[in-house]
Amino acid sequence: MSAALLPGWPAAALVPLPVAIPLAVCAGLLATAHFLPKRLPDILAAVTALVVSGLCAWLAVRAGDGTVDYWFGGWEPRQGVALGIGFSVDAASGWIAAFIGLLYALAFVFAWGFFAHTHGHFQILMLLFLAAMVGFCFTRDLFNLFVWFEVMSVAAFALTAYHLEESALTGALNFTVVNSLAGFLMLGGIGLLYARAETLDFAGIAASVAHSGRDPVVAGGFCLVAAALMIKAAAVPFQFWLADAHTVAPSPVSVIFSGAMVSLGVFGLAKLSAFVFAGSGQIRDTLPPLMIGLGAVGAVLGGWMALLQRHLKRLLAFSTISHAGIMLTGIGALSAGGTGGLLVYVVGHGMVKGGLFMIAGILLATRASVDEISLRGLGRGIGPAGAAMAVAGLLLAGLPVGLLDQGSRLLHGALEGAHPYALAANLVGAALTGAAVLRAAGRIFLGLGEDPGDEAGAPSEEEREKADRPLWLMLAPCCVLLAVDVAVPADWVRTLAPHAVAAFTRQTLTGSLHEGPAWAAWGSVAGALVLAAYALFRQRLPGAVERPLSVGQSLPARALEGLHSGLIGDYVAWLAVGLALIAGLLALA
Amino acid sequence: MSVLIPLLFLITAVSGTAIVLIRDPSRQIFAIAANGIVLTILFTALQAPDVALSELAVGGAAVPLLFLVALMAVRAGTADQESGGDGR
Amino acid sequence: MSPRLRLTLLGAALAGLLPGAVAVIGRLPEFGATIAAYGERINAIVPAERHVANMVSAINFDLRGLDTLGEEFMLLAAITGTVVLLRGRRGEETTDRAMRLPGRAILPRSEAVVLTCRLVGPLLMLFGLYIVVHATVTPGGGFQGGVILASGTLLAYLGEGYAGWRDVVRSHWLDAMEGGGAFLFVLCGLAPMLTGAAFMQNVLPLGTFRDLYSGGLMLIENAGVALAVCGGFTQLFLEFLEETRESAGPEESGEDSA
Amino acid sequence: MTWLPYAVAAWLFAAGLYGLASSRNLIHLVGCLSVCQSATYVLLLGLGYRWGSIAPIFYDHPPGTPAVDPVMQALVLTDIVVGATLTALLLVLTVQIFKRSGTLDPEHLRPIRRRGAK
C-alpha cells in the first residue's frame, strides 16, 4: 500500500532508518528528559515504534522476491569481498521487524503512564531494545549481529529488574549471567569462523563454509554460535533463565520478552543455519537430530511445566519455552516448509503471547495479583479480559484460524512424513499450554475449579503493579494483537510465504509450501479442552479414576519443579551440558 | 619476543585462575586489578596498543573501582545490620 | 542439585567438550603465522582512502562504524539501567553526608591527598583530552579518552570530598552530556544521508595523513563518543559512590519504584 | 607453542565456568564471569597476531609495513565495553540483592519461592 504512495523512492536509501530513528529518539530523550513534560516520552516512544513498524513493512514490500541491500559508510564490496557492514532486508525479515515495531507500539500504549516518573528511562531502554531487534533482523554481518545481540541483552537485563523486589533482582541476575555467557560463546564462535573464513559477511562465510568440507573449526564455530542463540531462544537445556526472568519482569516488558526476544533467537538460528551454514554437510546432518530432539523435548517439557504453575506469568513463561521448542523443530525439518512455518509462527505466537501477558498485566493492575488460585472468581467484573484470555488460550492450543495456526500447519506439513514424533510433540505441547491458559481463564473469570491439583504446590509470589490506567486502555492493545493475528488474510500469507522463504534462505524454490493435515489442529484443541476440563472439574470425577491420575501426574511434576531450582550454579552446569550435547552431535554427524 | 609472548599467555592463565580461586571478595579485587594489568601488558606485546589502553582504563582502574564500591556498600549494609540499623 | 552433584555434572560436560576443543585448536591457523585477508585488505587500502594512520580507529569509526554505534548505545543502556536500578529506592535526592561505619575513626583528608589530587586530576584530564583528539593518528580514541576523563573527575572526588564533588557534578547535566554525545554520533550517521550519501559515509574533507585533522567525519564521531563515554562513566561512578552513603531519611519502600 | 593462546582461552573459559558453578558469593561470581570474558579477548587477539608485524598504526612506519590484524583489535575493543557494562550492571544487582535479602550467597536466593517457604 505504501509502495503505491511513494513509488519513486529508492527503497535502499531508507534501510538504516528503522535502526537509526529509535536510537536518535532515545539519545535525545536521555539528553532532555529532565526538562520534558511528563507524558511526552510515552507519546514519542509509541509514535517512534509505529514509524519503525511502517518503515519495516514498506521495506518488506519493496524487497519482494529478492533482498534490499545496503552498505554502511558507502563501503560497497570490492571484487566481491565485503569491506564494511551490510544490511540485507528480505521480505520475511522485514515483516518480522514490522511486527516487532507494532508489538512495541502496543506495549507502549499498554504501559501508558505506568513508568511516568522515571525521566523516560523506561522508554529509553525499550527504544534501544527495539533498535537492537531491528538491527538483529536486518544485518548480514556476523559481528554486527553480536553487537545487536548484546544491546538487546543489556537493555533486557536492566528492564527485568525494574521492580527491585528480591525476586526480580535474583531473576535478573540469573538472566544476566546466563545470557552474558551466551554473548561470550557467540564471540568465541565468531573468532573461530573469522579464522577460517577471513571475513565477517554472511555471504563470504557461507562461501567459505561450503568449501571447507568437514572442518572442526567451522563445526566449533557453529557449535558456539548456535549455543548462544539457543540460550536466547530458551531451548532445552538452556531454558532455565527464561522462567525466572519472564516471571519477574514488569508485564509490558514480559510482552516483549516472550513476544519477540525469544523468537528472535530462533529466527537468528534459522537464518544462520539456512544461509550461512547451509553448505556444510556435517552441520546439515546435525541439525535434524539436534533441533528436532531438543525442540520436541522443549515443547512437551515447557507445556507440562506450564500446566503445573499457579503464578500466571510463570505459567506463560513456560508456555513460551514450549512454543520456542515447536519453532525449533521447524529448523530441524531442513525444508522450505519448516522455515516458512517457523517464520509465520514467530509472528503469530508473538501476537497471542503478547496479548496474554497483557492480560496478566491487567489482572496485576486491577486485581493486584497474578496468582491463579487466589484470583479464583475474582475476574468476574472484567469479563472482556476473560473472553480475550479464552480466545488466546484456544489460539495457543491451535484453533485453526489466524497466523499462529497457519504457522503450525506449515510446520506440521514439514514434519509430517519424516518426523512423526516431532509432529506429535508439537501437538502435545500446543495442547498442554492451551490447557494451562484455558484452566487459568476458567478459574479466574468463571470461578471454576475450587479443588486445585498439583498447581497448588507451585511457587508463587505476591506482586502488584500500579492501578492507574483505565481498563479499556490496557485491554485495547491486547485485543488489537489478537485481532491482527486472526484477521491477517490467509491467502496473502499463503502466496507470500514461498517467495519470502526463498529470499530468506537465499535459495531458489518452486511451488507452494505443503500444509499439514486439518485433523491436527482440532486434535490439539480437543486435547487442550479435555485437559482444562479435567483440571477444573476433577473433584466431580469418581475417586477411583481421579486418584491414580493425580498421583501419576504428581511424581514427575515434583522432579521437574526441582530441576528449575533458580540457582545460578545449576544453570551454568546445564549450560555446559548443552554445549557438550551440541558438540557431541556434531562429532557423530 | 618469542619467549615473552608465551610467558605472558601463561601468566594470563594463572592470573585468571587466581580470580576464580580467591574466594574472599575483598582479596579477589586485587586479583582482578592484577589480571587487568597482566592483560594490558599482554595486549601491548601482541601489538594492540588501542586495546591495551582501554583495558588499562577499564580493567585496571574502572572495574576494580566498581568492585571496591560494591564491596563497601555491602560492608556498610552489614554494619547497619549488626548495629540494628535499617537492614532487614 | 547439591553442589557436589552440580560440579560433577559440570566436570563431565567439560570432559566431554575436551576432545572437541582439542580438535578445533589443532586445526586453527598456527599462532602468529598469518592474519586474515579482511584485516590485510584494510591495512592495505585504508591509509590512502581515509588519510588516517590508526587502522583500529578507522575500523571503529568508518568501516564498521555501525558496530561502534551499537556499542555506544549498549553503554548508554547499561548506564541508564544502572541509574534506574540504583535510584529506584533512594529516589533522586542526594545526601551530602559521608558514610560512617560504626567503629571507624573519621580521618580528615590529609593536605597531601588534596594537593596530589588537585595536581594529578587536571593532568589526567589533559592526558584524556590528548588521547581523544589524537584518535586517528596514535593509539586511543574517544572511548579510552572518555574513560580517562571520567577518572579525572573522580580524582576531584578524592581531593575535594563528596559534598564539593556533588556541587560540581550534577546528574542531569551528565545525562545531557551522555545523551548529547550519543545523539551527535547518530547525527553523524544521518547527516550524510541528506546529501544522498550512505549512512555514516565519510563526506567531509579527509585532511592530510598523520595530521591531527585527518579522517573527516571520524573526528566528529570520535568527539561524540568521548562526550558520551565521559558523561556515562562519570554518571556510573557517581551512582555507585552514592550507594556507599548513608541515606538521609527512612528509606521508601520498593513498591514505589514501579 | 602454536596452540598455547587458544589453549589458554579454553582454560580461562572453563575456569570461569567452574567459578560460576561453585561460587558462594555474588561479588566473587561477577569476578568469575569476567574471567570467562577474558577468554574471548585472548582468543581473538591470539587469532589476529602475526610474528614480526607492527601495530596497525602507520605513524612511525609507512603504510604497507606488515601489521597485525586491526579487525580483531576493533572487535576486542567492543568486547571490553561489553565487559564493563555487564560488570557494572551485575554489581548493581548484587548490591540491591544484598539490601533486600541480607545475603550474598547464591545458594540462599530464589527468583520465586514456594508458597509459605519463606
PDB file of N, CA and C in Angstrom, chain A residues 307 309-312 315-316 363 370 372-373 375-377 389 433-448 455 532 535-536:
ATOM      1  N   LEU A 307       1.437 -26.295  32.776  1.00  0.00           N
ATOM      2  CA  LEU A 307       0.231 -26.837  33.390  1.00  0.00           C
ATOM      3  C   LEU A 307       0.367 -26.940  34.906  1.00  0.00           C
ATOM      4  N   GLN A 309       1.762 -24.688  36.905  1.00  0.00           N
ATOM      5  CA  GLN A 309       2.002 -23.408  37.564  1.00  0.00           C
ATOM      6  C   GLN A 309       0.715 -22.776  38.075  1.00  0.00           C
ATOM      7  N   ARG A 310       0.864 -21.953  39.087  1.00  0.00           N
ATOM      8  CA  ARG A 310      -0.266 -21.140  39.535  1.00  0.00           C
ATOM      9  C   ARG A 310       0.028 -19.655  39.357  1.00  0.00           C
ATOM     10  N   HIS A 311       1.312 -19.292  39.266  1.00  0.00           N
ATOM     11  CA  HIS A 311       1.698 -17.901  39.029  1.00  0.00           C
ATOM     12  C   HIS A 311       1.531 -17.653  37.540  1.00  0.00           C
ATOM     13  N   LEU A 312       0.612 -16.765  37.187  1.00  0.00           N
ATOM     14  CA  LEU A 312       0.191 -16.652  35.800  1.00  0.00           C
ATOM     15  C   LEU A 312       1.337 -16.317  34.855  1.00  0.00           C
ATOM     16  N   LEU A 315       3.459 -19.301  34.393  1.00  0.00           N
ATOM     17  CA  LEU A 315       2.753 -20.225  33.502  1.00  0.00           C
ATOM     18  C   LEU A 315       3.003 -19.843  32.040  1.00  0.00           C
ATOM     19  N   LEU A 316       2.838 -18.542  31.762  1.00  0.00           N
ATOM     20  CA  LEU A 316       3.041 -18.083  30.384  1.00  0.00           C
ATOM     21  C   LEU A 316       4.495 -18.235  29.968  1.00  0.00           C
ATOM     22  N   LEU A 363      -4.655  -8.099  35.168  1.00  0.00           N
ATOM     23  CA  LEU A 363      -5.004  -8.686  36.461  1.00  0.00           C
ATOM     24  C   LEU A 363      -4.145  -8.098  37.570  1.00  0.00           C
ATOM     25  N   VAL A 370      -1.293 -12.101  40.533  1.00  0.00           N
ATOM     26  CA  VAL A 370      -1.238 -12.940  39.332  1.00  0.00           C
ATOM     27  C   VAL A 370      -1.318 -14.394  39.757  1.00  0.00           C
ATOM     28  N   GLU A 372      -3.139 -17.640  40.249  1.00  0.00           N
ATOM     29  CA  GLU A 372      -4.369 -18.187  39.696  1.00  0.00           C
ATOM     30  C   GLU A 372      -5.333 -18.628  40.790  1.00  0.00           C
ATOM     31  N   ILE A 373      -4.799 -19.243  41.842  1.00  0.00           N
ATOM     32  CA  ILE A 373      -5.684 -19.812  42.851  1.00  0.00           C
ATOM     33  C   ILE A 373      -6.277 -18.728  43.751  1.00  0.00           C
ATOM     34  N   LEU A 375      -6.810 -15.803  42.833  1.00  0.00           N
ATOM     35  CA  LEU A 375      -7.664 -14.952  41.996  1.00  0.00           C
ATOM     36  C   LEU A 375      -8.982 -15.631  41.640  1.00  0.00           C
ATOM     37  N   ARG A 376      -9.206 -16.874  42.084  1.00  0.00           N
ATOM     38  CA  ARG A 376     -10.356 -17.646  41.621  1.00  0.00           C
ATOM     39  C   ARG A 376     -11.658 -16.862  41.772  1.00  0.00           C
ATOM     40  N   GLY A 377     -12.350 -16.679  40.655  1.00  0.00           N
ATOM     41  CA  GLY A 377     -13.630 -15.989  40.681  1.00  0.00           C
ATOM     42  C   GLY A 377     -13.524 -14.478  40.761  1.00  0.00           C
ATOM     43  N   MET A 389      -8.793 -13.742  27.049  1.00  0.00           N
ATOM     44  CA  MET A 389      -7.880 -14.773  27.520  1.00  0.00           C
ATOM     45  C   MET A 389      -8.307 -16.140  26.986  1.00  0.00           C
ATOM     46  N   THR A 433      -0.061 -26.242  26.674  1.00  0.00           N
ATOM     47  CA  THR A 433      -0.036 -24.814  27.010  1.00  0.00           C
ATOM     48  C   THR A 433      -1.421 -24.208  26.873  1.00  0.00           C
ATOM     49  N   GLY A 434      -2.159 -24.644  25.832  1.00  0.00           N
ATOM     50  CA  GLY A 434      -3.526 -24.141  25.684  1.00  0.00           C
ATOM     51  C   GLY A 434      -4.359 -24.509  26.888  1.00  0.00           C
ATOM     52  N   ALA A 435      -4.210 -25.773  27.350  1.00  0.00           N
ATOM     53  CA  ALA A 435      -4.972 -26.224  28.508  1.00  0.00           C
ATOM     54  C   ALA A 435      -4.636 -25.388  29.735  1.00  0.00           C
ATOM     55  N   ALA A 436      -3.347 -25.076  29.909  1.00  0.00           N
ATOM     56  CA  ALA A 436      -2.951 -24.297  31.088  1.00  0.00           C
ATOM     57  C   ALA A 436      -3.625 -22.933  31.062  1.00  0.00           C
ATOM     58  N   VAL A 437      -3.612 -22.280  29.895  1.00  0.00           N
ATOM     59  CA  VAL A 437      -4.207 -20.946  29.807  1.00  0.00           C
ATOM     60  C   VAL A 437      -5.727 -21.030  29.998  1.00  0.00           C
ATOM     61  N   LEU A 438      -6.365 -22.033  29.370  1.00  0.00           N
ATOM     62  CA  LEU A 438      -7.819 -22.164  29.499  1.00  0.00           C
ATOM     63  C   LEU A 438      -8.210 -22.454  30.944  1.00  0.00           C
ATOM     64  N   ARG A 439      -7.433 -23.312  31.625  1.00  0.00           N
ATOM     65  CA  ARG A 439      -7.732 -23.611  33.013  1.00  0.00           C
ATOM     66  C   ARG A 439      -7.673 -22.327  33.850  1.00  0.00           C
ATOM     67  N   ALA A 440      -6.591 -21.555  33.631  1.00  0.00           N
ATOM     68  CA  ALA A 440      -6.458 -20.316  34.400  1.00  0.00           C
ATOM     69  C   ALA A 440      -7.616 -19.373  34.103  1.00  0.00           C
ATOM     70  N   ALA A 441      -7.998 -19.284  32.818  1.00  0.00           N
ATOM     71  CA  ALA A 441      -9.110 -18.389  32.465  1.00  0.00           C
ATOM     72  C   ALA A 441     -10.382 -18.852  33.145  1.00  0.00           C
ATOM     73  N   GLY A 442     -10.640 -20.167  33.108  1.00  0.00           N
ATOM     74  CA  GLY A 442     -11.845 -20.693  33.734  1.00  0.00           C
ATOM     75  C   GLY A 442     -11.865 -20.433  35.222  1.00  0.00           C
ATOM     76  N   ARG A 443     -10.724 -20.618  35.849  1.00  0.00           N
ATOM     77  CA  ARG A 443     -10.689 -20.451  37.295  1.00  0.00           C
ATOM     78  C   ARG A 443     -10.825 -18.978  37.687  1.00  0.00           C
ATOM     79  N   ILE A 444     -10.127 -18.115  36.973  1.00  0.00           N
ATOM     80  CA  ILE A 444     -10.114 -16.711  37.383  1.00  0.00           C
ATOM     81  C   ILE A 444     -11.432 -16.022  37.028  1.00  0.00           C
ATOM     82  N   PHE A 445     -11.910 -16.275  35.796  1.00  0.00           N
ATOM     83  CA  PHE A 445     -13.037 -15.472  35.332  1.00  0.00           C
ATOM     84  C   PHE A 445     -14.385 -16.143  35.552  1.00  0.00           C
ATOM     85  N   LEU A 446     -14.397 -17.470  35.707  1.00  0.00           N
ATOM     86  CA  LEU A 446     -15.663 -18.153  35.924  1.00  0.00           C
ATOM     87  C   LEU A 446     -15.775 -18.727  37.329  1.00  0.00           C
ATOM     88  N   GLY A 447     -14.672 -18.700  38.093  1.00  0.00           N
ATOM     89  CA  GLY A 447     -14.723 -19.214  39.456  1.00  0.00           C
ATOM     90  C   GLY A 447     -14.796 -20.723  39.527  1.00  0.00           C
ATOM     91  N   LEU A 448     -14.385 -21.418  38.443  1.00  0.00           N
ATOM     92  CA  LEU A 448     -14.437 -22.884  38.457  1.00  0.00           C
ATOM     93  C   LEU A 448     -13.235 -23.447  39.200  1.00  0.00           C
ATOM     94  N   GLU A 455      -0.972 -27.771  40.815  1.00  0.00           N
ATOM     95  CA  GLU A 455      -0.519 -26.383  40.722  1.00  0.00           C
ATOM     96  C   GLU A 455      -0.548 -25.693  42.075  1.00  0.00           C
ATOM     97  N   ALA A 532      -8.045 -29.079  30.245  1.00  0.00           N
ATOM     98  CA  ALA A 532      -8.508 -27.963  31.068  1.00  0.00           C
ATOM     99  C   ALA A 532      -9.753 -28.374  31.852  1.00  0.00           C
ATOM    100  N   ALA A 535      -8.756 -30.482  34.774  1.00  0.00           N
ATOM    101  CA  ALA A 535      -8.174 -29.703  35.867  1.00  0.00           C
ATOM    102  C   ALA A 535      -9.251 -28.940  36.629  1.00  0.00           C
ATOM    103  N   LEU A 536     -10.288 -28.475  35.920  1.00  0.00           N
ATOM    104  CA  LEU A 536     -11.278 -27.631  36.582  1.00  0.00           C
ATOM    105  C   LEU A 536     -12.370 -28.450  37.274  1.00  0.00           C
TER     106      LEU A 536
END
